[in-house]
mmCIF file of C-alpha atoms in Angstrom:
data_model
loop_
_atom_site.group_PDB
_atom_site.id
_atom_site.type_symbol
_atom_site.label_atom_id
_atom_site.label_comp_id
_atom_site.label_asym_id
_atom_site.label_seq_id
_atom_site.Cartn_x
_atom_site.Cartn_y
_atom_site.Cartn_z
ATOM 1 C CA MET A 1 -10.990 5.089 -35.619
ATOM 2 C CA ASP A 2 -8.883 9.320 -36.986
ATOM 3 C CA PRO A 3 -5.730 8.604 -37.964
ATOM 4 C CA ALA A 4 -4.547 11.602 -37.277
ATOM 5 C CA SER A 5 -6.329 12.484 -33.527
ATOM 6 C CA PRO A 6 -3.503 11.857 -30.447
ATOM 7 C CA VAL A 7 -3.122 8.863 -28.577
ATOM 8 C CA VAL A 8 -4.394 8.843 -24.745
ATOM 9 C CA PRO A 9 -2.947 6.404 -23.160
ATOM 10 C CA THR A 10 -5.086 4.096 -21.164
ATOM 11 C CA THR A 11 -4.987 4.335 -17.265
ATOM 12 C CA GLY A 12 -6.160 2.697 -15.344
ATOM 13 C CA PRO A 13 -8.847 3.503 -12.380
ATOM 14 C CA SER A 14 -8.515 6.428 -10.063
ATOM 15 C CA ALA A 15 -7.509 5.987 -6.710
ATOM 16 C CA TRP A 16 -9.507 8.446 -5.401
ATOM 17 C CA ASN A 17 -13.139 6.446 -5.379
ATOM 18 C CA ILE A 18 -16.057 5.678 -3.755
ATOM 19 C CA ALA A 19 -14.685 2.086 -2.653
ATOM 20 C CA ASN A 20 -11.958 3.145 -1.693
ATOM 21 C CA TYR A 21 -14.001 5.990 0.219
ATOM 22 C CA LEU A 22 -15.669 4.014 2.255
ATOM 23 C CA THR A 23 -12.906 1.679 3.247
ATOM 24 C CA VAL A 24 -11.087 5.257 4.819
ATOM 25 C CA PHE A 25 -14.021 6.093 6.754
ATOM 26 C CA ARG A 26 -14.096 2.604 7.548
ATOM 27 C CA LEU A 27 -10.960 3.116 9.444
ATOM 28 C CA LEU A 28 -12.130 5.989 10.354
ATOM 29 C CA LEU A 29 -14.785 3.781 12.813
ATOM 30 C CA VAL A 30 -12.580 1.943 14.398
ATOM 31 C CA PRO A 31 -11.160 4.604 17.166
ATOM 32 C CA VAL A 32 -15.094 5.790 17.469
ATOM 33 C CA PHE A 33 -16.056 1.708 17.706
ATOM 34 C CA ALA A 34 -13.320 1.841 19.944
ATOM 35 C CA TRP A 35 -14.462 4.325 22.593
ATOM 36 C CA LEU A 36 -17.845 2.898 22.438
ATOM 37 C CA LEU A 37 -17.374 0.010 23.488
ATOM 38 C CA LEU A 38 -15.046 0.948 25.931
ATOM 39 C CA VAL A 39 -17.048 4.074 27.739
ATOM 40 C CA ASP A 40 -17.370 2.545 31.542
ATOM 41 C CA ASP A 41 -15.792 -0.340 31.171
ATOM 42 C CA GLY A 42 -18.609 -2.021 28.608
ATOM 43 C CA ARG A 43 -21.303 -1.790 31.169
ATOM 44 C CA ASN A 44 -22.949 1.179 30.014
ATOM 45 C CA ALA A 45 -25.347 -0.566 27.566
ATOM 46 C CA ALA A 46 -26.880 2.314 25.703
ATOM 47 C CA TYR A 47 -22.615 2.939 24.828
ATOM 48 C CA ARG A 48 -22.185 -0.634 23.500
ATOM 49 C CA TRP A 49 -25.517 -0.808 21.876
ATOM 50 C CA THR A 50 -24.213 2.030 19.796
ATOM 51 C CA ALA A 51 -20.920 0.378 19.745
ATOM 52 C CA PHE A 52 -22.884 -2.307 18.633
ATOM 53 C CA ALA A 53 -24.775 0.001 15.382
ATOM 54 C CA VAL A 54 -20.966 1.468 14.586
ATOM 55 C CA PHE A 55 -19.475 -2.240 14.138
ATOM 56 C CA ALA A 56 -22.104 -3.266 11.503
ATOM 57 C CA VAL A 57 -22.514 -0.260 9.523
ATOM 58 C CA ALA A 58 -18.332 -0.358 9.441
ATOM 59 C CA MET A 59 -18.448 -4.417 8.412
ATOM 60 C CA LEU A 60 -21.297 -3.178 6.034
ATOM 61 C CA THR A 61 -19.194 -0.846 4.058
ATOM 62 C CA ASP A 62 -16.366 -4.043 3.962
ATOM 63 C CA ARG A 63 -19.226 -5.556 1.845
ATOM 64 C CA ILE A 64 -20.157 -2.340 -0.430
ATOM 65 C CA ASP A 65 -16.806 -1.073 -1.084
ATOM 66 C CA GLY A 66 -15.886 -4.389 -2.652
ATOM 67 C CA ASP A 67 -18.500 -4.816 -4.837
ATOM 68 C CA LEU A 68 -19.245 -1.486 -6.057
ATOM 69 C CA ALA A 69 -14.817 -1.676 -6.523
ATOM 70 C CA ARG A 70 -15.832 -5.124 -8.337
ATOM 71 C CA SER A 71 -18.743 -3.714 -10.468
ATOM 72 C CA ARG A 72 -17.790 -0.564 -11.603
ATOM 73 C CA GLY A 73 -14.041 -1.696 -12.391
ATOM 74 C CA LEU A 74 -12.259 0.324 -9.077
ATOM 75 C CA VAL A 75 -10.482 -2.089 -7.832
ATOM 76 C CA THR A 76 -6.657 -0.067 -7.050
ATOM 77 C CA ASN A 77 -3.619 -1.317 -5.389
ATOM 78 C CA VAL A 78 -4.393 1.306 -3.133
ATOM 79 C CA GLY A 79 -7.821 0.237 -2.385
ATOM 80 C CA LYS A 80 -5.632 -3.971 -2.415
ATOM 81 C CA VAL A 81 -3.672 -2.358 0.686
ATOM 82 C CA LEU A 82 -6.144 -0.750 2.796
ATOM 83 C CA ASP A 83 -9.149 -2.962 2.431
ATOM 84 C CA PRO A 84 -7.986 -6.020 4.330
ATOM 85 C CA ILE A 85 -6.295 -3.226 7.689
ATOM 86 C CA ALA A 86 -9.504 -1.957 7.287
ATOM 87 C CA ASP A 87 -11.801 -5.323 8.370
ATOM 88 C CA LYS A 88 -8.129 -6.395 10.901
ATOM 89 C CA ALA A 89 -7.806 -3.063 12.566
ATOM 90 C CA LEU A 90 -12.078 -3.148 13.604
ATOM 91 C CA VAL A 91 -11.582 -7.630 14.187
ATOM 92 C CA THR A 92 -8.480 -5.990 16.295
ATOM 93 C CA MET A 93 -10.523 -3.527 18.114
ATOM 94 C CA ALA A 94 -12.934 -5.701 18.457
ATOM 95 C CA LEU A 95 -11.082 -8.596 20.551
ATOM 96 C CA VAL A 96 -9.249 -6.903 22.542
ATOM 97 C CA GLY A 97 -11.603 -4.683 23.750
ATOM 98 C CA LEU A 98 -14.043 -7.656 24.039
ATOM 99 C CA SER A 99 -11.003 -9.034 26.012
ATOM 100 C CA ALA A 100 -10.376 -6.202 28.298
ATOM 101 C CA VAL A 101 -13.273 -5.626 29.558
ATOM 102 C CA GLY A 102 -13.569 -9.461 29.857
ATOM 103 C CA GLU A 103 -16.067 -10.958 28.013
ATOM 104 C CA VAL A 104 -13.991 -12.900 25.756
ATOM 105 C CA TRP A 105 -11.141 -14.214 26.738
ATOM 106 C CA TRP A 106 -6.788 -13.409 25.857
ATOM 107 C CA TRP A 107 -5.921 -16.665 24.418
ATOM 108 C CA VAL A 108 -9.197 -16.967 21.986
ATOM 109 C CA THR A 109 -8.149 -13.038 21.219
ATOM 110 C CA ILE A 110 -3.956 -13.766 20.083
ATOM 111 C CA VAL A 111 -5.188 -16.549 18.653
ATOM 112 C CA VAL A 112 -7.146 -15.212 16.278
ATOM 113 C CA LEU A 113 -5.102 -12.549 15.243
ATOM 114 C CA VAL A 114 -2.073 -14.303 15.293
ATOM 115 C CA ARG A 115 -3.205 -15.926 12.201
ATOM 116 C CA GLU A 116 -4.972 -13.097 10.733
ATOM 117 C CA TRP A 117 -1.818 -10.483 11.329
ATOM 118 C CA GLY A 118 0.334 -13.847 10.825
ATOM 119 C CA ILE A 119 -1.412 -15.259 7.523
ATOM 120 C CA THR A 120 -1.450 -11.359 5.965
ATOM 121 C CA ALA A 121 3.054 -11.268 6.392
ATOM 122 C CA VAL A 122 2.114 -14.374 4.358
ATOM 123 C CA ARG A 123 0.564 -13.209 1.628
ATOM 124 C CA PHE A 124 3.670 -10.234 2.118
ATOM 125 C CA TRP A 125 6.699 -13.008 1.718
ATOM 126 C CA VAL A 126 5.428 -14.595 -1.011
ATOM 127 C CA ILE A 127 3.520 -11.857 -2.854
ATOM 128 C CA ARG A 128 6.886 -11.544 -5.786
ATOM 129 C CA HIS A 129 5.223 -15.391 -6.318
ATOM 130 C CA GLY A 130 1.216 -15.004 -7.063
ATOM 131 C CA VAL A 131 -1.542 -13.833 -4.768
ATOM 132 C CA MET A 132 -2.893 -15.505 -2.523
ATOM 133 C CA ALA A 133 -6.653 -15.490 -3.626
ATOM 134 C CA ALA A 134 -9.190 -15.808 -0.216
ATOM 135 C CA GLY A 135 -11.549 -18.846 -0.481
ATOM 136 C CA ARG A 136 -14.202 -20.534 0.293
ATOM 137 C CA GLY A 137 -12.708 -21.000 4.473
ATOM 138 C CA GLY A 138 -11.239 -17.681 4.741
ATOM 139 C CA LYS A 139 -15.345 -16.319 3.934
ATOM 140 C CA VAL A 140 -16.911 -18.183 6.588
ATOM 141 C CA LYS A 141 -14.674 -17.187 8.928
ATOM 142 C CA THR A 142 -15.053 -13.434 8.209
ATOM 143 C CA LEU A 143 -18.595 -15.112 8.448
ATOM 144 C CA LEU A 144 -19.080 -16.408 11.851
ATOM 145 C CA GLN A 145 -16.599 -14.323 13.032
ATOM 146 C CA THR A 146 -18.788 -11.245 11.968
ATOM 147 C CA PHE A 147 -21.529 -12.722 13.852
ATOM 148 C CA GLY A 148 -19.495 -14.231 16.824
ATOM 149 C CA ILE A 149 -17.910 -10.443 17.408
ATOM 150 C CA GLY A 150 -21.759 -9.137 16.368
ATOM 151 C CA PHE A 151 -23.394 -11.328 19.502
ATOM 152 C CA PHE A 152 -20.290 -9.917 21.812
ATOM 153 C CA LEU A 153 -21.049 -6.424 21.451
ATOM 154 C CA TRP A 154 -24.885 -6.743 22.489
ATOM 155 C CA PRO A 155 -25.390 -5.739 26.016
ATOM 156 C CA ARG A 156 -26.690 -9.285 26.352
ATOM 157 C CA TRP A 157 -27.143 -8.914 30.413
ATOM 158 C CA THR A 158 -30.085 -6.420 29.857
ATOM 159 C CA LEU A 159 -31.753 -9.544 27.760
ATOM 160 C CA PRO A 160 -34.628 -12.161 28.614
ATOM 161 C CA ALA A 161 -32.971 -15.512 29.258
ATOM 162 C CA PRO A 162 -28.959 -14.006 28.966
ATOM 163 C CA ALA A 163 -28.161 -16.971 29.355
ATOM 164 C CA PHE A 164 -28.862 -18.302 25.792
ATOM 165 C CA TRP A 165 -27.939 -15.306 24.726
ATOM 166 C CA ASP A 166 -24.502 -16.096 25.764
ATOM 167 C CA GLY A 167 -24.309 -19.563 24.890
ATOM 168 C CA LEU A 168 -25.129 -18.327 21.148
ATOM 169 C CA ALA A 169 -22.524 -15.838 20.759
ATOM 170 C CA TRP A 170 -19.640 -18.130 22.286
ATOM 171 C CA THR A 171 -20.551 -21.259 19.775
ATOM 172 C CA LEU A 172 -20.893 -18.662 16.718
ATOM 173 C CA LEU A 173 -16.365 -17.255 18.169
ATOM 174 C CA GLY A 174 -15.671 -20.835 18.792
ATOM 175 C CA ALA A 175 -16.077 -22.448 15.049
ATOM 176 C CA ALA A 176 -15.012 -19.048 14.168
ATOM 177 C CA VAL A 177 -11.975 -19.861 16.754
ATOM 178 C CA VAL A 178 -11.514 -23.657 14.401
ATOM 179 C CA VAL A 179 -12.071 -22.216 10.992
ATOM 180 C CA THR A 180 -9.763 -19.485 12.157
ATOM 181 C CA VAL A 181 -6.851 -22.239 12.848
ATOM 182 C CA VAL A 182 -7.556 -24.232 9.931
ATOM 183 C CA THR A 183 -7.172 -21.978 7.264
ATOM 184 C CA GLY A 184 -4.367 -20.498 8.461
ATOM 185 C CA VAL A 185 -2.275 -23.860 8.102
ATOM 186 C CA ASP A 186 -4.266 -24.396 5.291
ATOM 187 C CA TYR A 187 -3.314 -20.556 3.858
ATOM 188 C CA LEU A 188 0.695 -21.379 5.338
ATOM 189 C CA VAL A 189 0.546 -24.390 3.171
ATOM 190 C CA GLN A 190 -0.790 -22.436 0.134
ATOM 191 C CA ALA A 191 2.051 -20.247 0.376
ATOM 192 C CA LEU A 192 5.086 -22.550 0.531
ATOM 193 C CA ARG A 193 3.462 -24.653 -2.348
ATOM 194 C CA LEU A 194 3.450 -21.381 -3.996
ATOM 195 C CA ARG A 195 7.126 -19.988 -3.038
ATOM 196 C CA GLN A 196 8.489 -23.897 -4.919
ATOM 197 C CA THR A 197 5.907 -23.816 -7.987
ATOM 198 C CA SER A 198 6.053 -20.320 -8.847
ATOM 199 C CA GLU A 199 6.582 -19.353 -12.359
ATOM 200 C CA ARG A 200 9.444 -17.771 -10.345
ATOM 201 C CA ALA A 201 11.271 -20.122 -8.169
ATOM 202 C CA LEU A 202 10.446 -22.832 -11.511
ATOM 203 C CA ARG A 203 12.529 -19.611 -13.547
ATOM 204 C CA LYS A 204 15.574 -19.621 -10.581
ATOM 205 C CA ARG A 205 15.682 -23.085 -10.662
ATOM 206 C CA ALA A 206 16.132 -23.951 -14.595
ATOM 207 C CA GLU A 207 18.888 -20.617 -13.643
ATOM 208 C CA ARG A 208 20.948 -22.292 -11.760
ATOM 209 C CA ALA A 209 21.117 -25.396 -12.236
ATOM 210 C CA ALA A 210 22.376 -24.598 -15.935
ATOM 211 C CA ARG A 211 24.491 -22.743 -13.620
ATOM 212 C CA ALA A 212 25.272 -25.907 -12.216
ATOM 213 C CA ALA A 213 26.408 -27.709 -15.534
ATOM 214 C CA ARG A 214 28.171 -25.517 -17.372
ATOM 215 C CA PRO A 215 31.962 -26.412 -16.872
ATOM 216 C CA SER A 216 34.003 -24.484 -14.647
ATOM 217 C CA GLY A 217 36.097 -22.447 -15.904
ATOM 218 C CA THR A 218 33.832 -21.484 -18.798
ATOM 219 C CA THR A 219 31.918 -17.780 -18.760
ATOM 220 C CA GLU A 220 28.170 -16.691 -20.250
ATOM 221 C CA PRO A 221 28.795 -15.634 -24.085
#
């Protein structure tokens, strides 16, 4: 390199990138999806199919924006914050809407949402100690939730053998609830362990031990 050439500081990717645009697009789809789901108290088959299509597109953008961010080096702090918010907003609206129209029991919705938003709060609680990465269980949970909610969005009463589709939807959502609870407990245990074993926690304990071992009345040089 020419020694006379100016040094250009290295900066991270801009927050204005295609991956984040897709995340924002997914957020904007949430109220559209909600309206389509709740038309005629959820009994309009055409609107329900459209709501399902919007949900499917939103979940597809979730996969695409993550792949783009990783493959093109577009991972940003804005994306890290917005992406999980967009995902949880969509799942929250889907479950609340399905409960409001009488298709999913409210206790199922409450259990799932307490776990989803609770773990988000826990992540912020331990963020100074480290990042809790999503594990395989979390990915299985997301997959089961997506398919379970997707089948519930179908106007199953218009399909042949509606009892079969009802059973399939409940089986997938029931499995999602079990995995949701199990992974939630696992994340909580990880968070507690991280707060005890992180470099920050060990340093603070060492500092407290040093202060306790120092003779009373002495001061640091």
